[in-house]
mmCIF file of C-alpha atoms in Angstrom:
data_model
loop_
_atom_site.group_PDB
_atom_site.id
_atom_site.type_symbol
_atom_site.label_atom_id
_atom_site.label_comp_id
_atom_site.label_asym_id
_atom_site.label_seq_id
_atom_site.Cartn_x
_atom_site.Cartn_y
_atom_site.Cartn_z
ATOM 1 C CA MET A 33 0.000 0.000 0.000
ATOM 2 C CA ASP A 34 1.104 3.563 -0.777
ATOM 3 C CA LEU A 35 1.146 5.441 2.518
ATOM 4 C CA LYS A 36 1.716 8.947 1.145
ATOM 5 C CA VAL A 37 -0.725 11.637 2.262
ATOM 6 C CA PRO A 38 -3.416 12.352 -0.388
ATOM 7 C CA THR A 39 -3.605 15.949 -1.574
ATOM 8 C CA SER A 40 -6.741 15.901 -3.677
ATOM 9 C CA ALA A 41 -10.251 14.538 -3.588
ATOM 10 C CA SER A 42 -9.470 11.898 -6.192
ATOM 11 C CA GLU A 43 -6.482 10.669 -4.251
ATOM 12 C CA VAL A 44 -8.648 10.459 -1.096
ATOM 13 C CA THR A 45 -11.207 8.448 -3.008
ATOM 14 C CA ASP A 46 -8.575 6.084 -4.400
ATOM 15 C CA THR A 47 -6.971 5.611 -0.987
ATOM 16 C CA THR A 48 -10.317 4.872 0.589
ATOM 17 C CA ARG A 49 -11.142 2.362 -2.089
ATOM 18 C CA GLN A 50 -7.767 0.641 -1.652
ATOM 19 C CA ALA A 51 -8.206 0.452 2.126
ATOM 20 C CA ALA A 52 -11.699 -0.948 1.776
ATOM 21 C CA GLY A 53 -10.493 -3.516 -0.732
ATOM 22 C CA TRP A 54 -7.604 -4.525 1.510
ATOM 23 C CA LEU A 55 -9.938 -4.931 4.494
ATOM 24 C CA HIS A 56 -12.413 -6.865 2.361
ATOM 25 C CA ALA A 57 -9.645 -9.189 1.160
ATOM 26 C CA ASN A 58 -8.131 -9.865 4.606
ATOM 27 C CA TRP A 59 -10.960 -9.715 7.118
ATOM 28 C CA GLN A 60 -11.868 -13.346 6.612
ATOM 29 C CA SER A 61 -8.305 -14.509 7.331
ATOM 30 C CA TRP A 62 -8.243 -12.274 10.414
ATOM 31 C CA VAL A 63 -11.460 -13.723 11.732
ATOM 32 C CA GLU A 64 -10.308 -17.264 10.975
ATOM 33 C CA GLY A 65 -6.980 -16.628 12.722
ATOM 34 C CA ALA A 66 -8.683 -15.094 15.761
ATOM 35 C CA LEU A 67 -11.144 -17.961 15.997
ATOM 36 C CA ARG A 68 -8.292 -20.455 15.636
ATOM 37 C CA ILE A 69 -6.325 -18.772 18.419
ATOM 38 C CA VAL A 70 -9.356 -18.671 20.702
ATOM 39 C CA PHE A 71 -10.096 -22.316 19.961
ATOM 40 C CA ILE A 72 -6.479 -23.313 20.731
ATOM 41 C CA VAL A 73 -6.414 -21.370 24.007
ATOM 42 C CA VAL A 74 -9.789 -22.689 25.160
ATOM 43 C CA LEU A 75 -8.901 -26.271 24.198
ATOM 44 C CA ALA A 76 -5.574 -25.996 26.022
ATOM 45 C CA LEU A 77 -7.202 -24.651 29.187
ATOM 46 C CA VAL A 78 -9.917 -27.319 29.144
ATOM 47 C CA LEU A 79 -7.411 -30.090 28.477
ATOM 48 C CA ARG A 80 -5.161 -28.781 31.263
ATOM 49 C CA ALA A 81 -8.065 -28.714 33.738
ATOM 50 C CA VAL A 82 -9.153 -32.237 32.777
ATOM 51 C CA VAL A 83 -5.626 -33.653 33.055
ATOM 52 C CA ARG A 84 -5.012 -31.979 36.434
ATOM 53 C CA LYS A 85 -8.313 -33.351 37.728
ATOM 54 C CA LEU A 86 -7.452 -36.839 36.525
ATOM 55 C CA ILE A 87 -4.048 -36.613 38.219
ATOM 56 C CA THR A 88 -5.679 -35.484 41.471
ATOM 57 C CA GLN A 89 -8.148 -38.375 41.366
ATOM 58 C CA LEU A 90 -5.375 -40.826 40.528
ATOM 59 C CA ILE A 91 -3.213 -39.654 43.436
ATOM 60 C CA GLY A 92 -6.206 -39.788 45.785
ATOM 61 C CA ARG A 93 -6.932 -43.343 44.693
ATOM 62 C CA MET A 94 -3.304 -44.341 45.140
ATOM 63 C CA THR A 95 -3.220 -43.061 48.716
ATOM 64 C CA ARG A 96 -6.612 -44.432 49.728
ATOM 65 C CA HIS A 97 -6.298 -47.161 52.366
ATOM 66 C CA SER A 98 -7.576 -50.518 51.180
ATOM 67 C CA GLU A 99 -8.134 -53.669 53.144
ATOM 68 C CA THR A 100 -6.935 -55.910 50.316
ATOM 69 C CA GLU A 101 -4.601 -55.326 47.388
ATOM 70 C CA ALA A 102 -7.196 -56.625 44.939
ATOM 71 C CA GLU A 103 -9.537 -53.740 45.745
ATOM 72 C CA PHE A 104 -7.458 -51.160 43.884
ATOM 73 C CA GLY A 105 -4.945 -53.361 42.128
ATOM 74 C CA ARG A 106 -1.476 -51.972 41.592
ATOM 75 C CA LEU A 107 -2.544 -48.376 42.089
ATOM 76 C CA GLY A 108 -3.716 -49.052 45.616
ATOM 77 C CA GLY A 109 -0.337 -50.305 46.748
ATOM 78 C CA LEU A 110 1.937 -47.993 44.787
ATOM 79 C CA LEU A 111 2.398 -45.600 47.677
ATOM 80 C CA ALA A 112 2.064 -48.169 50.439
ATOM 81 C CA ASN A 113 4.975 -48.415 52.843
ATOM 82 C CA SER A 114 6.990 -51.588 52.983
ATOM 83 C CA GLY A 115 6.647 -51.653 56.758
ATOM 84 C CA VAL A 116 4.005 -50.115 58.969
ATOM 85 C CA VAL A 117 1.411 -48.147 56.987
ATOM 86 C CA ASN A 118 1.536 -44.431 57.775
ATOM 87 C CA THR A 119 -1.417 -42.571 56.267
ATOM 88 C CA GLU A 120 -0.005 -39.116 56.931
ATOM 89 C CA ARG A 121 3.309 -40.007 55.344
ATOM 90 C CA ARG A 122 1.622 -41.463 52.265
ATOM 91 C CA GLN A 123 -0.426 -38.285 52.011
ATOM 92 C CA GLN A 124 2.724 -36.134 51.996
ATOM 93 C CA ARG A 125 4.323 -38.284 49.325
ATOM 94 C CA SER A 126 1.206 -38.221 47.176
ATOM 95 C CA GLU A 127 1.008 -34.444 47.368
ATOM 96 C CA ALA A 128 4.612 -34.108 46.243
ATOM 97 C CA ILE A 129 4.169 -36.534 43.344
ATOM 98 C CA GLY A 130 0.857 -34.936 42.335
ATOM 99 C CA SER A 131 2.452 -31.489 42.313
ATOM 100 C CA VAL A 132 5.222 -32.700 40.007
ATOM 101 C CA LEU A 133 2.798 -34.426 37.627
ATOM 102 C CA ARG A 134 0.492 -31.418 37.470
ATOM 103 C CA SER A 135 3.414 -29.082 36.775
ATOM 104 C CA VAL A 136 4.711 -31.309 33.968
ATOM 105 C CA ALA A 137 1.235 -31.601 32.440
ATOM 106 C CA SER A 138 0.643 -27.837 32.577
ATOM 107 C CA PHE A 139 4.039 -27.053 31.032
ATOM 108 C CA SER A 140 3.541 -29.552 28.212
ATOM 109 C CA ILE A 141 -0.019 -28.500 27.324
ATOM 110 C CA LEU A 142 0.498 -24.745 27.609
ATOM 111 C CA GLY A 143 3.861 -24.899 25.811
ATOM 112 C CA THR A 144 2.316 -26.756 22.874
ATOM 113 C CA ALA A 145 -0.602 -24.307 22.797
ATOM 114 C CA ALA A 146 1.796 -21.338 22.735
ATOM 115 C CA LEU A 147 3.641 -22.774 19.722
ATOM 116 C CA MET A 148 0.336 -23.361 17.910
ATOM 117 C CA VAL A 149 -0.756 -19.757 18.602
ATOM 118 C CA LEU A 150 2.514 -18.424 17.189
ATOM 119 C CA SER A 151 2.029 -20.582 14.106
ATOM 120 C CA ALA A 152 -1.519 -19.223 13.701
ATOM 121 C CA LEU A 153 -0.135 -15.670 13.874
ATOM 122 C CA GLY A 154 2.160 -16.434 10.951
ATOM 123 C CA VAL A 155 5.398 -16.643 12.930
ATOM 124 C CA ASN A 156 7.995 -18.914 11.353
ATOM 125 C CA LEU A 157 8.700 -21.540 14.009
ATOM 126 C CA ALA A 158 11.640 -23.194 12.256
ATOM 127 C CA PRO A 159 14.307 -20.728 13.509
ATOM 128 C CA LEU A 160 12.653 -20.638 16.928
ATOM 129 C CA LEU A 161 12.606 -24.426 17.249
ATOM 130 C CA ALA A 162 16.186 -24.683 15.987
ATOM 131 C CA SER A 163 17.343 -22.095 18.515
ATOM 132 C CA ALA A 164 15.364 -23.810 21.258
ATOM 133 C CA GLY A 165 16.941 -27.151 20.326
ATOM 134 C CA VAL A 166 20.474 -25.749 20.482
ATOM 135 C CA ALA A 167 19.701 -23.952 23.746
ATOM 136 C CA GLY A 168 18.146 -27.121 25.149
ATOM 137 C CA VAL A 169 21.254 -29.151 24.330
ATOM 138 C CA ALA A 170 23.497 -26.516 25.934
ATOM 139 C CA ILE A 171 21.301 -26.277 29.019
ATOM 140 C CA GLY A 172 21.098 -30.062 29.172
ATOM 141 C CA PHE A 173 24.885 -30.362 29.332
ATOM 142 C CA GLY A 174 25.146 -27.568 31.882
ATOM 143 C CA ALA A 175 22.230 -28.692 34.034
ATOM 144 C CA ARG A 176 22.679 -32.465 33.831
ATOM 145 C CA ASN A 177 23.399 -32.583 37.574
ATOM 146 C CA LEU A 178 20.192 -30.653 38.229
ATOM 147 C CA VAL A 179 18.189 -33.115 36.130
ATOM 148 C CA THR A 180 19.840 -36.034 37.914
ATOM 149 C CA ASP A 181 18.999 -34.541 41.314
ATOM 150 C CA PHE A 182 15.407 -33.910 40.252
ATOM 151 C CA LEU A 183 14.805 -37.421 38.925
ATOM 152 C CA SER A 184 16.487 -38.986 41.973
ATOM 153 C CA GLY A 185 14.259 -36.925 44.253
ATOM 154 C CA VAL A 186 11.125 -38.027 42.417
ATOM 155 C CA PHE A 187 12.008 -41.715 42.712
ATOM 156 C CA MET A 188 13.022 -41.324 46.376
ATOM 157 C CA ILE A 189 9.601 -39.923 47.152
ATOM 158 C CA MET A 190 7.731 -42.500 45.071
ATOM 159 C CA GLU A 191 9.630 -45.430 46.586
ATOM 160 C CA ASP A 192 9.393 -44.020 50.123
ATOM 161 C CA GLN A 193 13.107 -44.447 50.754
ATOM 162 C CA TYR A 194 12.907 -42.002 53.661
ATOM 163 C CA GLY A 195 10.735 -39.226 55.034
ATOM 164 C CA VAL A 196 10.770 -36.341 57.476
ATOM 165 C CA GLY A 197 11.795 -37.508 60.942
ATOM 166 C CA ASP A 198 13.639 -40.650 59.782
ATOM 167 C CA GLU A 199 17.145 -41.487 60.957
ATOM 168 C CA ILE A 200 19.187 -42.226 57.825
ATOM 169 C CA ASP A 201 22.775 -42.848 56.796
ATOM 170 C CA THR A 202 23.553 -41.581 53.287
ATOM 171 C CA GLY A 203 27.214 -42.499 53.367
ATOM 172 C CA VAL A 204 28.102 -38.802 53.247
ATOM 173 C CA ALA A 205 26.278 -37.820 56.433
ATOM 174 C CA THR A 206 24.104 -39.379 59.122
ATOM 175 C CA GLY A 207 21.233 -37.678 60.915
ATOM 176 C CA THR A 208 17.524 -36.915 61.137
ATOM 177 C CA VAL A 209 15.678 -35.880 57.982
ATOM 178 C CA LEU A 210 14.348 -32.340 58.295
ATOM 179 C CA GLU A 211 13.142 -31.788 54.749
ATOM 180 C CA VAL A 212 12.852 -33.875 51.582
ATOM 181 C CA GLY A 213 12.978 -31.857 48.372
ATOM 182 C CA LEU A 214 13.106 -32.832 44.740
ATOM 183 C CA ARG A 215 16.701 -31.588 44.497
ATOM 184 C CA VAL A 216 18.144 -31.421 48.039
ATOM 185 C CA THR A 217 17.589 -33.380 51.260
ATOM 186 C CA LYS A 218 18.200 -31.587 54.569
ATOM 187 C CA LEU A 219 19.570 -33.546 57.541
ATOM 188 C CA ARG A 220 20.194 -32.643 61.183
ATOM 189 C CA GLY A 221 23.463 -34.283 62.292
ATOM 190 C CA THR A 222 24.187 -35.794 65.692
ATOM 191 C CA GLY A 223 26.200 -32.712 66.633
ATOM 192 C CA GLY A 224 23.415 -30.297 65.690
ATOM 193 C CA GLU A 225 24.833 -29.422 62.274
ATOM 194 C CA ILE A 226 22.600 -29.264 59.196
ATOM 195 C CA TRP A 227 23.603 -31.172 56.076
ATOM 196 C CA TYR A 228 22.334 -30.258 52.598
ATOM 197 C CA ILE A 229 22.719 -33.332 50.380
ATOM 198 C CA ARG A 230 21.964 -33.376 46.662
ATOM 199 C CA ASN A 231 19.696 -36.273 45.804
ATOM 200 C CA GLY A 232 21.766 -37.203 42.778
ATOM 201 C CA GLU A 233 24.874 -37.682 44.930
ATOM 202 C CA VAL A 234 23.267 -40.279 47.208
ATOM 203 C CA LYS A 235 24.428 -43.735 46.123
ATOM 204 C CA ARG A 236 23.098 -45.717 49.095
ATOM 205 C CA ILE A 237 20.716 -45.023 51.966
ATOM 206 C CA ALA A 238 20.378 -46.851 55.279
ATOM 207 C CA ASN A 239 17.065 -46.006 56.928
ATOM 208 C CA MET A 240 17.074 -46.796 60.645
ATOM 209 C CA SER A 241 13.452 -45.672 61.128
ATOM 210 C CA GLN A 242 11.571 -48.125 58.916
ATOM 211 C CA GLY A 243 10.261 -51.531 59.942
ATOM 212 C CA TRP A 244 11.997 -52.350 63.211
ATOM 213 C CA SER A 245 15.365 -52.032 64.957
ATOM 214 C CA THR A 246 17.489 -54.433 66.986
ATOM 215 C CA ALA A 247 18.973 -53.619 70.371
ATOM 216 C CA SER A 248 22.080 -55.767 70.979
ATOM 217 C CA VAL A 249 23.477 -55.984 74.526
ATOM 218 C CA ASP A 250 26.632 -57.888 75.512
ATOM 219 C CA VAL A 251 26.372 -59.098 79.119
ATOM 220 C CA GLN A 252 29.655 -59.929 80.871
ATOM 221 C CA VAL A 253 29.664 -62.310 83.859
ATOM 222 C CA GLY A 254 32.367 -64.089 85.806
ATOM 223 C CA TYR A 255 33.910 -67.244 84.409
ATOM 224 C CA LYS A 256 32.706 -69.405 87.320
ATOM 225 C CA GLU A 257 29.094 -68.150 87.287
ATOM 226 C CA ASP A 258 26.265 -70.578 86.496
ATOM 227 C CA LEU A 259 25.220 -69.596 82.959
ATOM 228 C CA GLU A 260 21.749 -71.187 83.245
ATOM 229 C CA ARG A 261 21.088 -69.126 86.366
ATOM 230 C CA VAL A 262 22.387 -66.002 84.641
ATOM 231 C CA GLU A 263 20.206 -66.597 81.558
ATOM 232 C CA GLY A 264 17.122 -67.048 83.729
ATOM 233 C CA LEU A 265 17.932 -63.813 85.525
ATOM 234 C CA ILE A 266 18.320 -62.015 82.196
ATOM 235 C CA ARG A 267 14.949 -63.310 80.937
ATOM 236 C CA GLU A 268 13.211 -62.313 84.135
ATOM 237 C CA THR A 269 14.719 -58.812 84.053
ATOM 238 C CA ALA A 270 13.865 -58.338 80.362
ATOM 239 C CA GLU A 271 10.265 -59.465 80.858
ATOM 240 C CA GLN A 272 9.878 -57.078 83.781
ATOM 241 C CA LEU A 273 11.271 -54.233 81.657
ATOM 242 C CA GLY A 274 8.863 -55.055 78.825
ATOM 243 C CA LYS A 275 5.888 -54.600 81.166
ATOM 244 C CA GLU A 276 6.834 -51.082 82.216
ATOM 245 C CA THR A 277 5.927 -47.839 80.482
ATOM 246 C CA PRO A 278 7.092 -46.781 77.883
ATOM 247 C CA TYR A 279 9.092 -49.928 77.149
ATOM 248 C CA ASP A 280 5.920 -52.002 76.765
ATOM 249 C CA GLU A 281 5.405 -50.194 73.425
ATOM 250 C CA LEU A 282 9.074 -49.960 72.439
ATOM 251 C CA ILE A 283 9.958 -53.641 72.804
ATOM 252 C CA TRP A 284 8.406 -55.934 70.196
ATOM 253 C CA GLY A 285 8.303 -59.575 71.218
ATOM 254 C CA ARG A 286 10.430 -61.453 73.725
ATOM 255 C CA VAL A 287 14.087 -60.717 74.368
ATOM 256 C CA LYS A 288 16.338 -63.403 72.876
ATOM 257 C CA ILE A 289 19.518 -64.753 74.460
ATOM 258 C CA LEU A 290 21.682 -65.844 71.540
ATOM 259 C CA GLY A 291 24.276 -67.553 73.705
ATOM 260 C CA VAL A 292 27.951 -67.183 74.566
ATOM 261 C CA GLU A 293 29.655 -64.544 72.446
ATOM 262 C CA SER A 294 33.195 -64.862 73.844
ATOM 263 C CA VAL A 295 35.112 -66.578 76.638
ATOM 264 C CA ALA A 296 38.084 -65.120 78.521
ATOM 265 C CA ALA A 297 40.209 -66.326 81.427
ATOM 266 C CA ASP A 298 38.133 -64.393 83.974
ATOM 267 C CA SER A 299 34.777 -63.674 82.250
ATOM 268 C CA VAL A 300 32.131 -64.877 79.789
ATOM 269 C CA VAL A 301 30.130 -62.604 77.458
ATOM 270 C CA LEU A 302 26.509 -63.411 76.549
ATOM 271 C CA ARG A 303 24.772 -61.764 73.572
ATOM 272 C CA VAL A 304 21.191 -60.530 74.160
ATOM 273 C CA GLU A 305 18.963 -59.058 71.424
ATOM 274 C CA ALA A 306 15.568 -57.362 71.466
ATOM 275 C CA ARG A 307 13.429 -56.191 68.532
ATOM 276 C CA THR A 308 12.320 -52.613 69.125
ATOM 277 C CA THR A 309 10.458 -49.725 67.578
ATOM 278 C CA PRO A 310 12.449 -48.118 64.732
ATOM 279 C CA GLY A 311 15.048 -45.700 66.059
ATOM 280 C CA LYS A 312 14.629 -46.765 69.720
ATOM 281 C CA SER A 313 17.233 -49.523 69.926
ATOM 282 C CA ALA A 314 19.763 -47.362 71.781
ATOM 283 C CA LEU A 315 17.166 -46.312 74.380
ATOM 284 C CA VAL A 316 16.078 -49.892 75.020
ATOM 285 C CA GLY A 317 19.694 -51.110 75.175
ATOM 286 C CA ARG A 318 20.653 -48.544 77.830
ATOM 287 C CA ALA A 319 17.602 -49.358 79.959
ATOM 288 C CA LEU A 320 18.270 -53.109 79.733
ATOM 289 C CA ARG A 321 21.916 -52.692 80.789
ATOM 290 C CA GLN A 322 20.883 -50.613 83.786
ATOM 291 C CA ARG A 323 18.283 -53.139 84.914
ATOM 292 C CA LEU A 324 20.680 -56.058 84.466
ATOM 293 C CA LYS A 325 23.326 -54.320 86.552
ATOM 294 C CA THR A 326 20.844 -53.825 89.383
ATOM 295 C CA ALA A 327 19.617 -57.433 89.124
ATOM 296 C CA PHE A 328 23.158 -58.811 89.143
ATOM 297 C CA ASP A 329 24.028 -56.777 92.233
ATOM 298 C CA LEU A 330 21.004 -58.142 94.099
ATOM 299 C CA ALA A 331 21.687 -61.722 93.004
ATOM 300 C CA GLY A 332 25.404 -61.527 93.756
ATOM 301 C CA VAL A 333 26.473 -62.257 90.188
ATOM 302 C CA LYS A 334 30.038 -61.187 89.567
ATOM 303 C CA LEU A 335 30.959 -59.480 86.323
ATOM 304 C CA LYS A 336 34.556 -60.641 86.541
ATOM 305 C CA GLU A 337 36.537 -63.144 88.581
ATOM 306 C CA GLU A 338 38.851 -61.592 91.128
ATOM 307 C CA PRO A 339 42.533 -62.491 90.657
ATOM 308 C CA VAL A 340 43.974 -64.925 93.235
ATOM 309 C CA ALA A 341 46.716 -63.373 95.365
ATOM 310 C CA VAL A 342 49.954 -65.431 95.426
ATOM 311 C CA ALA A 343 52.156 -65.229 98.594
ATOM 312 C CA ALA A 344 55.615 -64.017 97.810
ATOM 313 C CA ALA A 345 58.600 -66.122 99.011
ATOM 314 C CA PRO A 346 60.770 -64.464 101.695
ATOM 315 C CA ALA A 347 63.718 -62.690 100.284
ATOM 316 C CA VAL A 348 67.133 -64.174 101.109
ATOM 317 C CA GLU A 349 69.902 -61.710 101.619
ATOM 318 C CA THR A 350 72.962 -62.696 99.667
ATOM 319 C CA ALA A 351 76.256 -60.957 99.656
ATOM 320 C CA ALA A 352 77.917 -59.854 96.529
ATOM 321 C CA PRO A 353 80.444 -62.320 95.102
ATOM 322 C CA SER A 354 84.024 -61.741 96.165
ATOM 323 C CA VAL A 355 87.283 -62.626 94.509
ATOM 324 C CA LEU A 356 88.517 -63.918 97.906
ATOM 325 C CA ALA A 357 85.972 -66.711 97.787
ATOM 326 C CA ASP A 358 88.322 -68.728 95.587
ATOM 327 C CA PRO A 359 91.297 -69.835 97.699
ATOM 328 C CA ALA A 360 93.328 -70.584 94.610
ATOM 329 C CA SER A 361 93.039 -67.089 93.190
ATOM 330 C CA ALA A 362 96.083 -64.844 93.183
ATOM 331 C CA ARG A 363 94.447 -62.233 95.367
ATOM 332 C CA SER A 364 93.366 -64.852 97.904
ATOM 333 C CA LEU A 365 96.908 -66.211 98.070
ATOM 334 C CA ALA A 366 98.274 -62.706 98.556
ATOM 335 C CA THR A 367 96.147 -62.170 101.633
ATOM 336 C CA LYS A 368 97.351 -65.273 103.406
ATOM 337 C CA PRO A 369 99.707 -64.545 106.346
ATOM 338 C CA ILE A 370 103.411 -65.164 105.900
ATOM 339 C CA PRO A 371 104.312 -68.388 107.725
ATOM 340 C CA ALA A 372 106.719 -68.056 110.682
ATOM 341 C CA PRO A 373 110.334 -69.308 110.082
ATOM 342 C CA ALA A 374 111.330 -72.669 111.437
ATOM 343 C CA PRO A 375 113.511 -72.737 114.666
ATOM 344 C CA GLU A 376 116.514 -74.016 112.825
ATOM 345 C CA ASP A 377 116.233 -71.100 110.435
ATOM 346 C CA ARG A 378 116.251 -68.507 113.200
ATOM 347 C CA PRO A 379 119.622 -66.766 113.894
#
């Protein structure tokens, strides 16, 4: 179109006719493009809402408690703990997984809709996609650790490897889990320090708060003590401890006496084990040692044989050796008195 300013009535008429013709020729494509853009946006929003709702229902079904596995099939047990079922913990895990899935779905649907809108506007997507591909490769190389951390965090949450409040050993640090993120896990160490551990750097995890723990106690008694009597005393003390609060909830089952662990010249060591609540093995072990010490004192059980005192032989005073002890020695001969002369030899 010629955009110069008209200076006469004929030029105004021609310009008006050209503008009207241009509008008449392009208004249909404008309307079609606008309708296409509106349709794409509306379809994307509806699809996003439907997918997010399906994800929410799926996560709710996965976390719903079922009496049998057949009720919900594989979905019902996907987020179930391997040990004791914890509804609150499964709820936290499901919320984290649902948030990730909803974010991925929204990014995928809205990103595709944005590209379709640009195509409807007549934007050439080939250079844009090529640039995005090159940038994606560069970012992928630079952020590969970030992607590794993210994926590791997702699988840690899905598999319930650990949760907030668990005592874990990651190989790098040991402590109580304060926060589980998709990229970083925060631990509180035994000395009060806080560890920030990238999920991608964790190669192995020992969770001391799942299932059950074992409290092992080595009991030392004297070598001459009656082991059957000692074992009966240990069982009686352990049963009494298991009836008291709060140990009646911390100790699971009966305390087992595994037998003699080692034998020395003055003592014998018995190994005792008790299955306890996760993370409470140290508490139960200390209480059992204290009660056994008190029981042994009352029963007169010795922890170690006293050494037998041996009477020392009386010391014999001996004089230092002398060279005069040998009568044939030169010095002994020199000390002998000179014999008196015979009478016939006297003057």
